[in-house]
Structure formats: C-alpha cells, structure tokens
mmCIF file with all atom_site columns, C-alpha atoms in Angstrom:
data_model
loop_
_atom_site.group_PDB
_atom_site.id
_atom_site.type_symbol
_atom_site.label_atom_id
_atom_site.label_alt_id
_atom_site.label_comp_id
_atom_site.label_asym_id
_atom_site.label_entity_id
_atom_site.label_seq_id
_atom_site.pdbx_PDB_ins_code
_atom_site.Cartn_x
_atom_site.Cartn_y
_atom_site.Cartn_z
_atom_site.occupancy
_atom_site.B_iso_or_equiv
_atom_site.pdbx_formal_charge
_atom_site.auth_seq_id
_atom_site.auth_comp_id
_atom_site.auth_asym_id
_atom_site.auth_atom_id
_atom_site.pdbx_PDB_model_num
ATOM 1   C CA . MET A 1 1   ? -130.198 51.505 -9.232  1.00 34.00 ? 1   MET A CA 1
ATOM 2   C CA . SER A 1 2   ? -133.863 50.582 -7.848  1.00 33.00 ? 2   SER A CA 1
ATOM 3   C CA . VAL A 1 3   ? -136.594 52.920 -6.913  1.00 36.00 ? 3   VAL A CA 1
ATOM 4   C CA . ARG A 1 4   ? -138.979 52.323 -3.991  1.00 38.00 ? 4   ARG A CA 1
ATOM 5   C CA . ARG A 1 5   ? -142.451 53.891 -2.971  1.00 39.00 ? 5   ARG A CA 1
ATOM 6   C CA . MET A 1 6   ? -142.545 56.219 -0.245  1.00 41.00 ? 6   MET A CA 1
ATOM 7   C CA . GLY A 1 7   ? -144.869 55.950 2.659   1.00 45.00 ? 7   GLY A CA 1
ATOM 8   C CA . LYS A 1 8   ? -147.530 58.452 3.176   1.00 48.00 ? 8   LYS A CA 1
ATOM 9   C CA . GLY A 1 9   ? -145.895 61.511 4.946   1.00 48.00 ? 9   GLY A CA 1
ATOM 10  C CA . GLU A 1 10  ? -142.221 60.781 3.741   1.00 52.00 ? 10  GLU A CA 1
ATOM 11  C CA . ALA A 1 11  ? -140.457 63.463 1.622   1.00 56.00 ? 11  ALA A CA 1
ATOM 12  C CA . ALA A 1 12  ? -138.093 62.032 -0.847  1.00 60.00 ? 12  ALA A CA 1
ATOM 13  C CA . ILE A 1 13  ? -135.117 63.049 -3.176  1.00 60.00 ? 13  ILE A CA 1
ATOM 14  C CA . THR A 1 14  ? -134.134 61.454 -6.415  1.00 61.00 ? 14  THR A CA 1
ATOM 15  C CA . ALA A 1 15  ? -130.769 62.210 -7.403  1.00 61.00 ? 15  ALA A CA 1
ATOM 16  C CA . GLN A 1 16  ? -129.287 61.709 -10.734 1.00 57.00 ? 16  GLN A CA 1
ATOM 17  C CA . ALA A 1 17  ? -125.691 61.737 -11.990 1.00 59.00 ? 17  ALA A CA 1
ATOM 18  C CA . SER A 1 18  ? -125.066 60.897 -15.589 1.00 56.00 ? 18  SER A CA 1
ATOM 19  C CA . THR A 1 19  ? -127.304 58.164 -16.511 1.00 54.00 ? 19  THR A CA 1
ATOM 20  C CA . ASP A 1 20  ? -127.570 56.767 -12.727 1.00 68.00 ? 20  ASP A CA 1
ATOM 21  C CA . ASN A 1 21  ? -130.611 57.605 -10.735 1.00 75.00 ? 21  ASN A CA 1
ATOM 22  C CA . LEU A 1 22  ? -130.951 57.166 -7.041  1.00 77.00 ? 22  LEU A CA 1
ATOM 23  C CA . ALA A 1 23  ? -134.045 57.225 -4.560  1.00 77.00 ? 23  ALA A CA 1
ATOM 24  C CA . VAL A 1 24  ? -133.399 58.520 -0.968  1.00 78.00 ? 24  VAL A CA 1
ATOM 25  C CA . PRO A 1 25  ? -136.092 58.408 1.651   1.00 76.00 ? 25  PRO A CA 1
ATOM 26  C CA . ALA A 1 26  ? -136.188 61.338 3.971   1.00 72.00 ? 26  ALA A CA 1
ATOM 27  C CA . THR A 1 27  ? -134.875 59.428 6.997   1.00 76.00 ? 27  THR A CA 1
ATOM 28  C CA . SER A 1 28  ? -131.627 59.148 5.182   1.00 80.00 ? 28  SER A CA 1
ATOM 29  C CA . ILE A 1 29  ? -131.315 63.053 4.475   1.00 83.00 ? 29  ILE A CA 1
ATOM 30  C CA . ARG A 1 30  ? -129.594 65.546 6.454   1.00 86.00 ? 30  ARG A CA 1
ATOM 31  C CA . VAL A 1 31  ? -130.603 69.183 5.349   1.00 83.00 ? 31  VAL A CA 1
ATOM 32  C CA . ARG A 1 32  ? -127.403 71.714 5.932   1.00 83.00 ? 32  ARG A CA 1
ATOM 33  C CA . LYS A 1 33  ? -127.389 75.679 5.163   1.00 79.00 ? 33  LYS A CA 1
ATOM 34  C CA . ASN A 1 34  ? -125.639 75.429 1.815   1.00 87.00 ? 34  ASN A CA 1
ATOM 35  C CA . GLY A 1 35  ? -126.546 71.582 0.929   1.00 90.00 ? 35  GLY A CA 1
ATOM 36  C CA . ILE A 1 36  ? -127.210 68.229 2.070   1.00 90.00 ? 36  ILE A CA 1
ATOM 37  C CA . GLU A 1 37  ? -126.074 64.805 3.092   1.00 92.00 ? 37  GLU A CA 1
ATOM 38  C CA . PHE A 1 38  ? -127.514 61.694 2.416   1.00 90.00 ? 38  PHE A CA 1
ATOM 39  C CA . ARG A 1 39  ? -126.725 57.910 2.544   1.00 90.00 ? 39  ARG A CA 1
ATOM 40  C CA . SER A 1 40  ? -125.911 55.991 -0.426  1.00 89.00 ? 40  SER A CA 1
ATOM 41  C CA . ASP A 1 41  ? -125.331 52.153 -1.122  1.00 89.00 ? 41  ASP A CA 1
ATOM 42  C CA . ASN A 1 42  ? -122.580 52.697 -3.751  1.00 88.00 ? 42  ASN A CA 1
ATOM 43  C CA . PRO A 1 43  ? -119.857 55.579 -3.425  1.00 92.00 ? 43  PRO A CA 1
ATOM 44  C CA . ILE A 1 44  ? -120.285 58.537 -5.593  1.00 91.00 ? 44  ILE A CA 1
ATOM 45  C CA . GLU A 1 45  ? -117.046 60.493 -7.005  1.00 93.00 ? 45  GLU A CA 1
ATOM 46  C CA . THR A 1 46  ? -116.437 63.638 -5.648  1.00 95.00 ? 46  THR A CA 1
ATOM 47  C CA . TRP A 1 47  ? -116.908 66.615 -7.889  1.00 94.00 ? 47  TRP A CA 1
ATOM 48  C CA . THR A 1 48  ? -119.425 64.778 -9.490  1.00 92.00 ? 48  THR A CA 1
ATOM 49  C CA . GLU A 1 49  ? -122.556 67.311 -10.926 1.00 91.00 ? 49  GLU A CA 1
ATOM 50  C CA . MET A 1 50  ? -125.952 66.093 -9.666  1.00 89.00 ? 50  MET A CA 1
ATOM 51  C CA . THR A 1 51  ? -129.334 67.010 -10.656 1.00 86.00 ? 51  THR A CA 1
ATOM 52  C CA . LEU A 1 52  ? -131.674 66.459 -7.453  1.00 84.00 ? 52  LEU A CA 1
ATOM 53  C CA . ASP A 1 53  ? -135.608 66.569 -7.541  1.00 82.00 ? 53  ASP A CA 1
ATOM 54  C CA . PHE A 1 54  ? -137.002 66.354 -4.093  1.00 78.00 ? 54  PHE A CA 1
ATOM 55  C CA . PHE A 1 55  ? -140.425 65.245 -3.593  1.00 75.00 ? 55  PHE A CA 1
ATOM 56  C CA . SER A 1 56  ? -142.864 65.676 -0.743  1.00 71.00 ? 56  SER A CA 1
ATOM 57  C CA . PRO A 1 57  ? -146.389 64.538 0.100   1.00 72.00 ? 57  PRO A CA 1
ATOM 58  C CA . PHE A 1 58  ? -146.996 67.990 1.787   1.00 73.00 ? 58  PHE A CA 1
ATOM 59  C CA . HIS A 1 59  ? -146.303 70.468 -1.659  1.00 73.00 ? 59  HIS A CA 1
ATOM 60  C CA . LYS A 1 60  ? -147.366 69.927 -5.031  1.00 77.00 ? 60  LYS A CA 1
ATOM 61  C CA . GLY A 1 61  ? -144.930 68.747 -7.646  1.00 75.00 ? 61  GLY A CA 1
ATOM 62  C CA . ARG A 1 62  ? -141.518 68.528 -6.830  1.00 78.00 ? 62  ARG A CA 1
ATOM 63  C CA . LEU A 1 63  ? -138.346 70.719 -6.083  1.00 80.00 ? 63  LEU A CA 1
ATOM 64  C CA . HIS A 1 64  ? -135.612 71.015 -8.235  1.00 82.00 ? 64  HIS A CA 1
ATOM 65  C CA . CYS A 1 65  ? -131.757 71.878 -7.520  1.00 86.00 ? 65  CYS A CA 1
ATOM 66  C CA . ASN A 1 66  ? -128.265 71.394 -8.919  1.00 90.00 ? 66  ASN A CA 1
ATOM 67  C CA . GLY A 1 67  ? -125.290 70.574 -6.758  1.00 92.00 ? 67  GLY A CA 1
ATOM 68  C CA . VAL A 1 68  ? -121.794 68.934 -6.828  1.00 94.00 ? 68  VAL A CA 1
ATOM 69  C CA . VAL A 1 69  ? -120.547 66.225 -4.509  1.00 95.00 ? 69  VAL A CA 1
ATOM 70  C CA . VAL A 1 70  ? -118.062 67.294 -2.517  1.00 97.00 ? 70  VAL A CA 1
ATOM 71  C CA . ALA A 1 71  ? -117.100 64.162 -0.067  1.00 97.00 ? 71  ALA A CA 1
ATOM 72  C CA . CYS A 1 72  ? -118.019 60.772 0.001   1.00 96.00 ? 72  CYS A CA 1
ATOM 73  C CA . LEU A 1 73  ? -117.083 58.588 2.799   1.00 97.00 ? 73  LEU A CA 1
ATOM 74  C CA . GLY A 1 74  ? -117.876 55.109 3.898   1.00 96.00 ? 74  GLY A CA 1
ATOM 75  C CA . ASN A 1 75  ? -117.437 51.735 2.853   1.00 95.00 ? 75  ASN A CA 1
ATOM 76  C CA . ARG A 1 76  ? -119.303 48.831 0.737   1.00 91.00 ? 76  ARG A CA 1
ATOM 77  C CA . HIS A 1 77  ? -120.555 47.058 4.065   1.00 95.00 ? 77  HIS A CA 1
ATOM 78  C CA . GLU A 1 78  ? -121.937 50.108 5.902   1.00 94.00 ? 78  GLU A CA 1
ATOM 79  C CA . GLY A 1 79  ? -123.010 52.478 2.935   1.00 93.00 ? 79  GLY A CA 1
ATOM 80  C CA . PHE A 1 80  ? -121.510 55.813 2.081   1.00 94.00 ? 80  PHE A CA 1
ATOM 81  C CA . ILE A 1 81  ? -122.519 59.093 3.575   1.00 95.00 ? 81  ILE A CA 1
ATOM 82  C CA . VAL A 1 82  ? -122.475 61.528 0.310   1.00 94.00 ? 82  VAL A CA 1
ATOM 83  C CA . ALA A 1 83  ? -122.196 65.552 0.956   1.00 95.00 ? 83  ALA A CA 1
ATOM 84  C CA . MET A 1 84  ? -123.659 67.549 -1.680  1.00 93.00 ? 84  MET A CA 1
ATOM 85  C CA . LEU A 1 85  ? -123.177 71.254 -1.877  1.00 95.00 ? 85  LEU A CA 1
ATOM 86  C CA . PHE A 1 86  ? -126.091 73.162 -3.796  1.00 92.00 ? 86  PHE A CA 1
ATOM 87  C CA . THR A 1 87  ? -124.956 74.997 -6.796  1.00 92.00 ? 87  THR A CA 1
ATOM 88  C CA . ASN A 1 88  ? -128.247 75.962 -8.312  1.00 89.00 ? 88  ASN A CA 1
ATOM 89  C CA . ILE A 1 89  ? -131.429 76.061 -6.115  1.00 87.00 ? 89  ILE A CA 1
ATOM 90  C CA . SER A 1 90  ? -134.290 78.699 -5.771  1.00 85.00 ? 90  SER A CA 1
ATOM 91  C CA . GLU A 1 91  ? -135.213 80.755 -2.608  1.00 85.00 ? 91  GLU A CA 1
ATOM 92  C CA . THR A 1 92  ? -138.538 79.104 -2.804  1.00 82.00 ? 92  THR A CA 1
ATOM 93  C CA . ALA A 1 93  ? -137.203 75.591 -2.909  1.00 82.00 ? 93  ALA A CA 1
ATOM 94  C CA . LEU A 1 94  ? -134.639 76.361 -0.262  1.00 81.00 ? 94  LEU A CA 1
ATOM 95  C CA . HIS A 1 95  ? -137.325 77.610 2.141   1.00 80.00 ? 95  HIS A CA 1
ATOM 96  C CA . ILE A 1 96  ? -139.745 74.503 1.228   1.00 79.00 ? 96  ILE A CA 1
ATOM 97  C CA . LEU A 1 97  ? -136.902 72.202 1.964   1.00 78.00 ? 97  LEU A CA 1
ATOM 98  C CA . THR A 1 98  ? -135.761 74.226 5.135   1.00 77.00 ? 98  THR A CA 1
ATOM 99  C CA . GLU A 1 99  ? -139.136 73.734 6.187   1.00 76.00 ? 99  GLU A CA 1
ATOM 100 C CA . LEU A 1 100 ? -139.550 70.229 5.689   1.00 69.00 ? 100 LEU A CA 1
ATOM 101 C CA . HIS A 1 101 ? -136.416 69.070 7.964   1.00 64.00 ? 101 HIS A CA 1
ATOM 102 C CA . ARG A 1 102 ? -136.444 71.922 10.074  1.00 62.00 ? 102 ARG A CA 1
ATOM 103 C CA . PRO A 1 103 ? -135.977 69.796 13.556  1.00 53.00 ? 103 PRO A CA 1
ATOM 104 C CA . GLN A 1 104 ? -132.734 68.434 11.944  1.00 49.00 ? 104 GLN A CA 1
ATOM 105 C CA . LEU A 1 105 ? -131.517 71.340 10.229  1.00 45.00 ? 105 LEU A CA 1
ATOM 106 C CA . GLU A 1 106 ? -127.763 71.541 11.182  1.00 48.00 ? 106 GLU A CA 1
ATOM 107 C CA . ASN A 1 107 ? -124.710 74.220 10.206  1.00 47.00 ? 107 ASN A CA 1
#
C-alpha cells in the first residue's frame, strides 16, 4: 500500500496489520467513544489486530494505540468502512484524539 504526504493542518493515522501499512487522511476518520471508523480501499478481516499511530500537526510526536477490527463493510468499487475497537490506548492519547475530532465525535 502507498503512503502519501498529508497537507498542512491535517491529522492522519497510519495503521499496521501484520505486514501491511495503511495511511488514512483525517477526512476519512470518524472517532467514536471506544474506537474509530475509517475508509479503506481494501477489506480488512474481522478480528484483525492493528497497531495505530496518529500524527497531528498540532501535537509533537505521535499517538500510539492498539485495536481490533470488529466490522468491515463495503465493496471493491466504493471502498470499505472499517470499524476498529480500541484495546489499548492511553488516557492522554484518547484525550488528544477526542480534541482533534471533537466536532464529529459520535457515540
């Protein structure tokens, strides 16, 4: 999979499942209370464990967490919506992620 450079002022995530890396722009992320949803060009198997690194121009460094894919809906023509449940995220990382995406935070 390819990685692309994010524009100034955008937050993004890099997701890693096994040996695959996936770069997701901030516009494709929906933050939930206990996880996230994001768009992917390729399907990701349910119960796949993932390591996520969140990058933001507003905070130094990266935010790191782990999760598991609980749903992946869609098709190869329109893309897939992947729902991931956090299994390990620090309080600090969760707070920063919530602040970055507060306007669209949903249950």
